[in-house]
Amino acid sequence: MRPLCSHCFRPASACYCQLVNRIATRVEVVIWQHPSEQNHPKGTAQLLHMCLPNSRLVVGEQFSKSDLSLRDCALLYPHSEDCKLVTQPNMVNQLLVIDGTWRKSRKILHLNPWLLALPRLSIHAQQGNYTIRKAEAAHQLSTFESTTSALNLLEGGAQLAMLDAVFAQYIASIQKFRPTNNK
């Protein structure tokens, strides 16, 4: 068994603790991770959690609103016709982010119908930089990228740009483990 880092829980050779840049935010980020993502080698939730002191990372398929201690919370998720959207971003004190594949995030929504009552924060995504994992569509972002975009909408601030640099360094660190084609 390979030695693991005691902070990021990744193999020591792939530890990303040196990338972490802690950024204080007004909004608490609650990262709800599907269990299948917990040990995924290309997941971004743990890195995001390590960068945001005002965050919590919970793992599971079902929780109640009280289990998560939510208040003045918005759900970061694409909007649909039947959902209410965040109209006053300055009133959002918590951002609930679902971390998982699109299939798994839809399962969490299905198993937790109370999520449908939360106002949604939907971002207009550009093409993501998460090149190490396949998305269903070009505009779909990783948990790290979408949360960074949402925090920029909710509170702005130059310090959040540092998260973009952390993400770029993370992608570069993963790329070094990929084989190159030397033709």
C-alpha positions as semicolon CSV with decimal commas, in nm:
position;residue;x (nm);y (nm);z (nm)
1;M;0,000;0,000;0,000
2;R;0,131;0,344;-0,095
3;P;0,186;0,598;0,182
4;L;-0,091;0,859;0,205
5;C;-0,069;1,225;0,299
6;S;-0,239;1,281;0,635
7;H;-0,394;1,612;0,518
8;C;-0,526;1,557;0,165
9;F;-0,548;1,177;0,192
10;R;-0,390;1,131;-0,148
11;P;-0,086;0,917;-0,226
12;A;0,226;1,100;-0,109
13;S;0,352;1,117;-0,470
14;A;0,032;1,300;-0,575
15;C;-0,015;1,515;-0,262
16;Y;-0,152;1,860;-0,341
17;C;-0,111;2,022;0,000
18;Q;0,156;2,256;-0,138
19;L;-0,106;2,398;-0,378
20;V;-0,349;2,499;-0,104
21;N;-0,402;2,871;-0,068
22;R;-0,656;2,942;0,206
23;I;-0,911;3,205;0,103
24;A;-1,154;3,355;0,355
25;T;-1,511;3,397;0,233
26;R;-1,823;3,547;0,385
27;V;-2,037;3,269;0,238
28;E;-2,002;2,926;0,395
29;V;-1,965;2,658;0,129
30;V;-2,121;2,322;0,213
31;I;-1,982;2,060;-0,024
32;W;-2,212;1,758;-0,043
33;Q;-2,007;1,481;-0,196
34;H;-2,153;1,164;-0,340
35;P;-1,979;0,862;-0,179
36;S;-1,847;0,743;-0,518
37;E;-1,645;1,067;-0,546
38;Q;-1,484;1,050;-0,202
39;N;-1,169;0,869;-0,314
40;H;-1,173;0,958;-0,682
41;P;-0,817;1,049;-0,782
42;K;-0,930;1,337;-1,004
43;G;-1,188;1,485;-0,766
44;T;-1,164;1,851;-0,671
45;A;-1,390;1,871;-0,362
46;Q;-1,119;1,796;-0,104
47;L;-0,884;2,056;-0,256
48;L;-1,166;2,311;-0,259
49;H;-1,247;2,233;0,104
50;M;-0,883;2,273;0,202
51;C;-0,870;2,616;0,031
52;L;-1,189;2,748;0,193
53;P;-1,169;2,773;0,573
54;N;-1,540;2,861;0,576
55;S;-1,645;2,529;0,422
56;R;-1,769;2,188;0,523
57;L;-1,737;1,863;0,331
58;V;-2,006;1,602;0,393
59;V;-2,029;1,264;0,222
60;G;-2,351;1,072;0,163
61;E;-2,656;1,032;-0,057
62;Q;-2,923;1,151;0,186
63;F;-2,934;1,425;0,447
64;S;-3,204;1,645;0,588
65;K;-3,183;2,022;0,586
66;S;-3,134;2,014;0,963
67;D;-2,858;1,749;0,930
68;L;-2,667;2,005;0,726
69;S;-2,759;2,306;0,946
70;L;-2,863;2,515;0,648
71;R;-2,989;2,872;0,672
72;D;-3,013;3,142;0,406
73;C;-2,879;2,882;0,169
74;A;-2,870;2,863;-0,209
75;L;-2,814;2,549;-0,412
76;L;-2,550;2,574;-0,682
77;Y;-2,718;2,380;-0,960
78;P;-2,849;2,453;-1,310
79;H;-3,196;2,601;-1,292
80;S;-3,506;2,443;-1,429
81;E;-3,844;2,596;-1,506
82;D;-3,994;2,497;-1,171
83;C;-3,722;2,630;-0,942
84;K;-3,677;2,971;-0,787
85;L;-3,355;3,153;-0,858
86;V;-3,145;3,360;-0,622
87;T;-3,255;3,720;-0,668
88;Q;-3,055;3,882;-0,387
89;P;-2,704;3,732;-0,380
90;N;-2,608;3,943;-0,076
91;M;-2,872;3,755;0,128
92;V;-2,708;3,415;0,065
93;N;-2,502;3,306;0,365
94;Q;-2,446;2,946;0,260
95;L;-2,386;2,781;-0,074
96;L;-2,471;2,413;-0,107
97;V;-2,263;2,244;-0,377
98;I;-2,327;1,887;-0,491
99;D;-2,007;1,705;-0,587
100;G;-2,053;1,409;-0,817
101;T;-2,107;1,312;-1,176
102;W;-2,419;1,461;-1,332
103;R;-2,591;1,124;-1,293
104;K;-2,499;1,106;-0,924
105;S;-2,598;1,468;-0,857
106;R;-2,940;1,404;-1,014
107;K;-2,972;1,099;-0,786
108;I;-2,901;1,319;-0,481
109;L;-3,173;1,562;-0,598
110;H;-3,415;1,272;-0,643
111;L;-3,340;1,121;-0,299
112;N;-3,365;1,461;-0,125
113;P;-3,676;1,639;-0,260
114;W;-3,634;1,919;-0,003
115;L;-3,346;2,045;-0,221
116;L;-3,599;2,152;-0,483
117;A;-3,733;2,419;-0,244
118;L;-3,394;2,589;-0,210
119;P;-3,331;2,893;-0,428
120;R;-3,081;2,807;-0,698
121;L;-2,774;2,990;-0,800
122;S;-2,701;2,907;-1,160
123;I;-2,386;3,029;-1,326
124;H;-2,338;3,096;-1,694
125;A;-2,039;2,880;-1,755
126;Q;-1,776;2,926;-2,013
127;Q;-1,580;2,623;-2,125
128;G;-1,412;2,469;-1,825
129;N;-1,043;2,400;-1,776
130;Y;-1,100;2,063;-1,616
131;T;-0,935;1,875;-1,898
132;I;-0,845;1,569;-1,694
133;R;-1,200;1,436;-1,665
134;K;-1,474;1,409;-1,927
135;A;-1,786;1,624;-1,893
136;E;-2,121;1,562;-2,064
137;A;-2,099;1,907;-2,228
138;A;-1,825;2,166;-2,284
139;H;-1,986;2,426;-2,053
140;Q;-1,995;2,190;-1,753
141;L;-1,741;2,272;-1,484
142;S;-1,574;2,083;-1,204
143;T;-1,692;2,138;-0,848
144;F;-1,389;2,359;-0,787
145;E;-1,449;2,576;-1,096
146;S;-1,824;2,613;-1,048
147;T;-1,787;2,702;-0,681
148;T;-1,522;2,961;-0,760
149;S;-1,753;3,116;-1,021
150;A;-2,044;3,115;-0,776
151;L;-1,840;3,277;-0,500
152;N;-1,735;3,548;-0,746
153;L;-2,104;3,616;-0,812
154;L;-2,194;3,615;-0,443
155;E;-1,911;3,823;-0,304
156;G;-1,649;3,901;-0,566
157;G;-1,310;4,007;-0,447
158;A;-0,963;3,979;-0,587
159;Q;-0,868;3,709;-0,338
160;L;-1,099;3,466;-0,517
161;A;-0,880;3,495;-0,828
162;M;-0,619;3,304;-0,628
163;L;-0,850;3,002;-0,645
164;D;-0,817;3,006;-1,024
165;A;-0,438;2,985;-0,984
166;V;-0,472;2,694;-0,740
167;F;-0,694;2,511;-0,988
168;A;-0,451;2,569;-1,276
169;Q;-0,164;2,435;-1,064
170;Y;-0,376;2,133;-0,968
171;I;-0,450;2,051;-1,333
172;A;-0,078;2,087;-1,417
173;S;0,014;1,855;-1,129
174;I;-0,227;1,587;-1,256
175;Q;-0,109;1,629;-1,615
176;K;0,246;1,533;-1,517
177;F;0,119;1,180;-1,438
178;R;-0,037;1,138;-1,781
179;P;0,159;0,963;-2,052
180;T;0,272;1,180;-2,341
181;N;0,263;1,084;-2,704
182;N;0,613;1,104;-2,844
183;K;0,554;1,024;-3,209
